[in-house]
């Protein structure tokens, strides 16, 4: 263990809540207040407080004892300094009866305010004799009601309270201090947890190291199969000790990618000696009684949760009892059942003390789900690793969008009348005002929502658990989300939103975000570094624009590590698969598919732009080749059906032909690994352009010259590249990619393709011959290679080949991924991870010349610097 003191950043809010809070989760029976709602109400109160009032005032102090240093920081909601006295305010937003809230949570609220007072006393000048007043201010989330409570504020008592609180917290951290010492020792000498670096993996790791060291942004495009997850996590964890932030957040939209990240942690700490990782999952997935209101009157885990949670957390984080570096959902569920605490709340508590937190994008970027406790600097902060980052722009726009379903509102209105609910008339007004908002007059609707929500919240606090409660709680959340985002879409940001009405299916009023860049920029302000990586991020100019990044945000594009002769790219120039021409082109398409697949029996993935067209193709193929095994993606497949679909492809059934039909951009187009003969061909039947609906057209119009690329072309090209990426994922894989759509030949699409994508343009009738020629050449090459290997078998060993061992020891990257001996690593932290030079293919500002093809989107200079360095 380190001889020096261990630093633990902690916010005032967390310190007060962790040490002093007891009782239930939330006020009994009352709907919770979201962070965005609370912030909005608090800002309204602060604006009305007068010119001399200061809001969000940073206070900081330090406590040191027994080798533990607590660096305490926080932002007091209000500070009013006068010549006669000083007043500090702490604001709490609530729903329901304020006295009931004070009985439930008042001890933690008062503790937070007392800690602010103590920090103020620590930092005040010796000759400052002004008395200090402390006030708790309770703000009703739905009305203008404001309740004030004064708290005692003598200097000696405040400093004693700070010391007592810190001692109780530090006693809990003694075990954590020992674990961190073991973690830092492990990471200082951590070997790369594989036989060696794959081509390009070392370059990626070094650039991740540099970005986190500089707390900067890196956009990294790395091809499928180089081991992005392991390379990124290895570098990030090696960099964690000594970093200004306490944890890493690994965010990805796919469960399979989260599983890979957690498995990487297990590989790096197989003895579970020091590392700690937590996967955050949605409440519905971890709750033992999903659908039950999360309130003490209905849930035995919510009742008294905070009285028992420290004991539960102590057991959960106990490394000896844990027997694993990953705190799995099963482990959290077991501990929460033993101590009768809420598992959803327990996982978030554990995440504060984890080195790596794995979860969905919404934990960092959704204004309603953002985990401030993990991201804010006051609680240690985090660096972000964003996997499959090509999905983030679309997801971020969705996170800042909302809708009102008129049909659901009217159904709820009928049920409210049947129940005799007091809010029925207010809900009826919301229904009527939806029509006014559809005519671009949203003010009456927002006023109606502001009147309805307090009444609905009060009814929910009194209503018993059951289906009506669940339905009206879901309605309340949808209405509150719409209202809060409408309030967000004001001022300069109003132009970034589209409000429109869809009359179909009962009518929907949609507030659509057209540009999430400013919101993403706000979310990055406190981060200790941001790495966004994917196999399909190009072109960088569009990604920077969509993600709100500076124009000079670093860009890394790694080349495909596998020999191009292992893949044949075919583009059929004479099949018109625009929506209006698909029926007429179907026979030619089916004939081309049959020719390509007949060239070699095996397993193929066929992608179509829609379920309707997918069914047409599948029926035609079944009639044309009844001996083939055909399987189809169905709408709404659950995880069990998805796994069965993939298992069928991985099951090699005696050399027969299996064609799996799926939708472009769907479940099976990303994050799917089908090595070897599990997949030998990918066919993309039609350019997967998003439909030109009102929102897409508005998105294109909003972004001007880049609009058509952002709204239509780039998503289509990304889906094609992701589909093709399922094919060659190792040096042993080989196959054919056939794209049937003449539009991909247009320059507008070609310039969005990677520079190494040079598809062979031919007619549909030539596709089968090209596929047969590819497989014949591959077989010939394999036979020649086998003869060469047999000849080499009788040659002198490696010790007689000059320089062979030296090249291996030096770590120079070669074609095979096994060229570095086990135990190799990126050397000393600063010597290897921190350097930019690479023995082969290093990204640098004066790198080796690159020869862009006709479709290279990054051609700016003869050297193509943009492709390697931002």
PDB file of N, CA, C and O in Angstrom, residues 565-591:
ATOM      1  N   UNK A 565      -7.341  -8.987 -50.540  1.00  0.00           N
ATOM      2  CA  UNK A 565      -7.709 -10.122 -51.383  1.00  0.00           C
ATOM      3  C   UNK A 565      -8.600 -11.131 -50.660  1.00  0.00           C
ATOM      4  O   UNK A 565      -9.117 -12.072 -51.285  1.00  0.00           O
ATOM      5  N   UNK A 566      -8.818 -10.939 -49.350  1.00  0.00           N
ATOM      6  CA  UNK A 566      -9.704 -11.826 -48.617  1.00  0.00           C
ATOM      7  C   UNK A 566     -11.167 -11.441 -48.779  1.00  0.00           C
ATOM      8  O   UNK A 566     -12.051 -12.141 -48.295  1.00  0.00           O
ATOM      9  N   UNK A 567     -11.420 -10.302 -49.451  1.00  0.00           N
ATOM     10  CA  UNK A 567     -12.799  -9.834 -49.608  1.00  0.00           C
ATOM     11  C   UNK A 567     -12.988  -9.309 -51.030  1.00  0.00           C
ATOM     12  O   UNK A 567     -12.149  -8.622 -51.579  1.00  0.00           O
ATOM     13  N   UNK A 568     -14.119  -9.650 -51.615  1.00  0.00           N
ATOM     14  CA  UNK A 568     -14.464  -9.145 -52.954  1.00  0.00           C
ATOM     15  C   UNK A 568     -15.666  -8.227 -52.819  1.00  0.00           C
ATOM     16  O   UNK A 568     -16.723  -8.645 -52.315  1.00  0.00           O
ATOM     17  N   UNK A 569     -15.527  -6.979 -53.245  1.00  0.00           N
ATOM     18  CA  UNK A 569     -16.601  -5.994 -53.186  1.00  0.00           C
ATOM     19  C   UNK A 569     -17.228  -5.844 -54.561  1.00  0.00           C
ATOM     20  O   UNK A 569     -16.547  -5.445 -55.514  1.00  0.00           O
ATOM     21  N   UNK A 570     -18.496  -6.163 -54.672  1.00  0.00           N
ATOM     22  CA  UNK A 570     -19.210  -6.090 -55.945  1.00  0.00           C
ATOM     23  C   UNK A 570     -20.330  -5.054 -55.835  1.00  0.00           C
ATOM     24  O   UNK A 570     -21.090  -5.059 -54.863  1.00  0.00           O
ATOM     25  N   UNK A 571     -20.446  -4.191 -56.824  1.00  0.00           N
ATOM     26  CA  UNK A 571     -21.523  -3.214 -56.904  1.00  0.00           C
ATOM     27  C   UNK A 571     -22.268  -3.412 -58.217  1.00  0.00           C
ATOM     28  O   UNK A 571     -21.690  -3.261 -59.296  1.00  0.00           O
ATOM     29  N   UNK A 572     -23.543  -3.777 -58.119  1.00  0.00           N
ATOM     30  CA  UNK A 572     -24.347  -4.055 -59.311  1.00  0.00           C
ATOM     31  C   UNK A 572     -24.944  -2.755 -59.825  1.00  0.00           C
ATOM     32  O   UNK A 572     -25.756  -2.117 -59.155  1.00  0.00           O
ATOM     33  N   UNK A 573     -24.546  -2.365 -61.022  1.00  0.00           N
ATOM     34  CA  UNK A 573     -24.865  -1.037 -61.545  1.00  0.00           C
ATOM     35  C   UNK A 573     -26.217  -0.958 -62.234  1.00  0.00           C
ATOM     36  O   UNK A 573     -26.710   0.145 -62.485  1.00  0.00           O
ATOM     37  N   UNK A 574     -26.836  -2.091 -62.533  1.00  0.00           N
ATOM     38  CA  UNK A 574     -28.027  -2.051 -63.388  1.00  0.00           C
ATOM     39  C   UNK A 574     -29.291  -2.537 -62.679  1.00  0.00           C
ATOM     40  O   UNK A 574     -30.254  -2.948 -63.336  1.00  0.00           O
ATOM     41  N   UNK A 575     -29.316  -2.515 -61.350  1.00  0.00           N
ATOM     42  CA  UNK A 575     -30.524  -2.876 -60.609  1.00  0.00           C
ATOM     43  C   UNK A 575     -31.034  -1.629 -59.892  1.00  0.00           C
ATOM     44  O   UNK A 575     -30.358  -1.079 -59.019  1.00  0.00           O
ATOM     45  N   UNK A 576     -32.212  -1.208 -60.283  1.00  0.00           N
ATOM     46  CA  UNK A 576     -32.821  -0.008 -59.712  1.00  0.00           C
ATOM     47  C   UNK A 576     -33.700  -0.429 -58.541  1.00  0.00           C
ATOM     48  O   UNK A 576     -34.750  -1.043 -58.728  1.00  0.00           O
ATOM     49  N   UNK A 577     -33.257  -0.075 -57.312  1.00  0.00           N
ATOM     50  CA  UNK A 577     -34.003  -0.489 -56.129  1.00  0.00           C
ATOM     51  C   UNK A 577     -34.553   0.710 -55.359  1.00  0.00           C
ATOM     52  O   UNK A 577     -34.742   0.646 -54.144  1.00  0.00           O
ATOM     53  N   UNK A 578     -34.828   1.788 -56.083  1.00  0.00           N
ATOM     54  CA  UNK A 578     -35.612   2.847 -55.465  1.00  0.00           C
ATOM     55  C   UNK A 578     -37.006   2.303 -55.166  1.00  0.00           C
ATOM     56  O   UNK A 578     -37.482   1.380 -55.815  1.00  0.00           O
ATOM     57  N   UNK A 579     -37.671   2.881 -54.182  1.00  0.00           N
ATOM     58  CA  UNK A 579     -38.929   2.316 -53.687  1.00  0.00           C
ATOM     59  C   UNK A 579     -39.926   2.062 -54.794  1.00  0.00           C
ATOM     60  O   UNK A 579     -40.583   1.009 -54.842  1.00  0.00           O
ATOM     61  N   UNK A 580     -40.049   3.000 -55.725  1.00  0.00           N
ATOM     62  CA  UNK A 580     -41.055   2.845 -56.776  1.00  0.00           C
ATOM     63  C   UNK A 580     -40.666   1.820 -57.838  1.00  0.00           C
ATOM     64  O   UNK A 580     -41.511   1.404 -58.644  1.00  0.00           O
ATOM     65  N   UNK A 581     -39.395   1.403 -57.864  1.00  0.00           N
ATOM     66  CA  UNK A 581     -38.935   0.492 -58.918  1.00  0.00           C
ATOM     67  C   UNK A 581     -38.634  -0.907 -58.393  1.00  0.00           C
ATOM     68  O   UNK A 581     -38.232  -1.774 -59.171  1.00  0.00           O
ATOM     69  N   UNK A 582     -38.836  -1.152 -57.102  1.00  0.00           N
ATOM     70  CA  UNK A 582     -38.405  -2.421 -56.519  1.00  0.00           C
ATOM     71  C   UNK A 582     -39.141  -3.619 -57.091  1.00  0.00           C
ATOM     72  O   UNK A 582     -38.541  -4.669 -57.358  1.00  0.00           O
ATOM     73  N   UNK A 583     -40.452  -3.488 -57.266  1.00  0.00           N
ATOM     74  CA  UNK A 583     -41.215  -4.638 -57.771  1.00  0.00           C
ATOM     75  C   UNK A 583     -40.719  -5.066 -59.134  1.00  0.00           C
ATOM     76  O   UNK A 583     -40.552  -6.266 -59.408  1.00  0.00           O
ATOM     77  N   UNK A 584     -40.453  -4.079 -60.007  1.00  0.00           N
ATOM     78  CA  UNK A 584     -39.985  -4.413 -61.348  1.00  0.00           C
ATOM     79  C   UNK A 584     -38.581  -4.986 -61.360  1.00  0.00           C
ATOM     80  O   UNK A 584     -38.224  -5.757 -62.263  1.00  0.00           O
ATOM     81  N   UNK A 585     -37.757  -4.609 -60.365  1.00  0.00           N
ATOM     82  CA  UNK A 585     -36.370  -5.069 -60.329  1.00  0.00           C
ATOM     83  C   UNK A 585     -36.187  -6.353 -59.532  1.00  0.00           C
ATOM     84  O   UNK A 585     -35.089  -6.908 -59.511  1.00  0.00           O
ATOM     85  N   UNK A 586     -37.264  -6.824 -58.887  1.00  0.00           N
ATOM     86  CA  UNK A 586     -37.134  -7.986 -58.015  1.00  0.00           C
ATOM     87  C   UNK A 586     -36.628  -9.228 -58.747  1.00  0.00           C
ATOM     88  O   UNK A 586     -35.729  -9.913 -58.237  1.00  0.00           O
ATOM     89  N   UNK A 587     -37.126  -9.573 -59.946  1.00  0.00           N
ATOM     90  CA  UNK A 587     -36.601 -10.779 -60.615  1.00  0.00           C
ATOM     91  C   UNK A 587     -35.106 -10.707 -60.878  1.00  0.00           C
ATOM     92  O   UNK A 587     -34.389 -11.692 -60.658  1.00  0.00           O
ATOM     93  N   UNK A 588     -34.610  -9.556 -61.358  1.00  0.00           N
ATOM     94  CA  UNK A 588     -33.179  -9.429 -61.629  1.00  0.00           C
ATOM     95  C   UNK A 588     -32.371  -9.519 -60.345  1.00  0.00           C
ATOM     96  O   UNK A 588     -31.284 -10.114 -60.307  1.00  0.00           O
ATOM     97  N   UNK A 589     -32.891  -8.930 -59.281  1.00  0.00           N
ATOM     98  CA  UNK A 589     -32.199  -8.991 -57.997  1.00  0.00           C
ATOM     99  C   UNK A 589     -32.095 -10.431 -57.511  1.00  0.00           C
ATOM    100  O   UNK A 589     -31.018 -10.887 -57.091  1.00  0.00           O
ATOM    101  N   UNK A 590     -33.204 -11.157 -57.550  1.00  0.00           N
ATOM    102  CA  UNK A 590     -33.207 -12.543 -57.073  1.00  0.00           C
ATOM    103  C   UNK A 590     -32.250 -13.396 -57.898  1.00  0.00           C
ATOM    104  O   UNK A 590     -31.510 -14.232 -57.347  1.00  0.00           O
ATOM    105  N   UNK A 591     -32.231 -13.186 -59.187  1.00  0.00           N
ATOM    106  CA  UNK A 591     -31.320 -13.952 -60.041  1.00  0.00           C
ATOM    107  C   UNK A 591     -29.866 -13.686 -59.672  1.00  0.00           C
ATOM    108  O   UNK A 591     -29.040 -14.601 -59.619  1.00  0.00           O
TER     109      UNK A 591
END
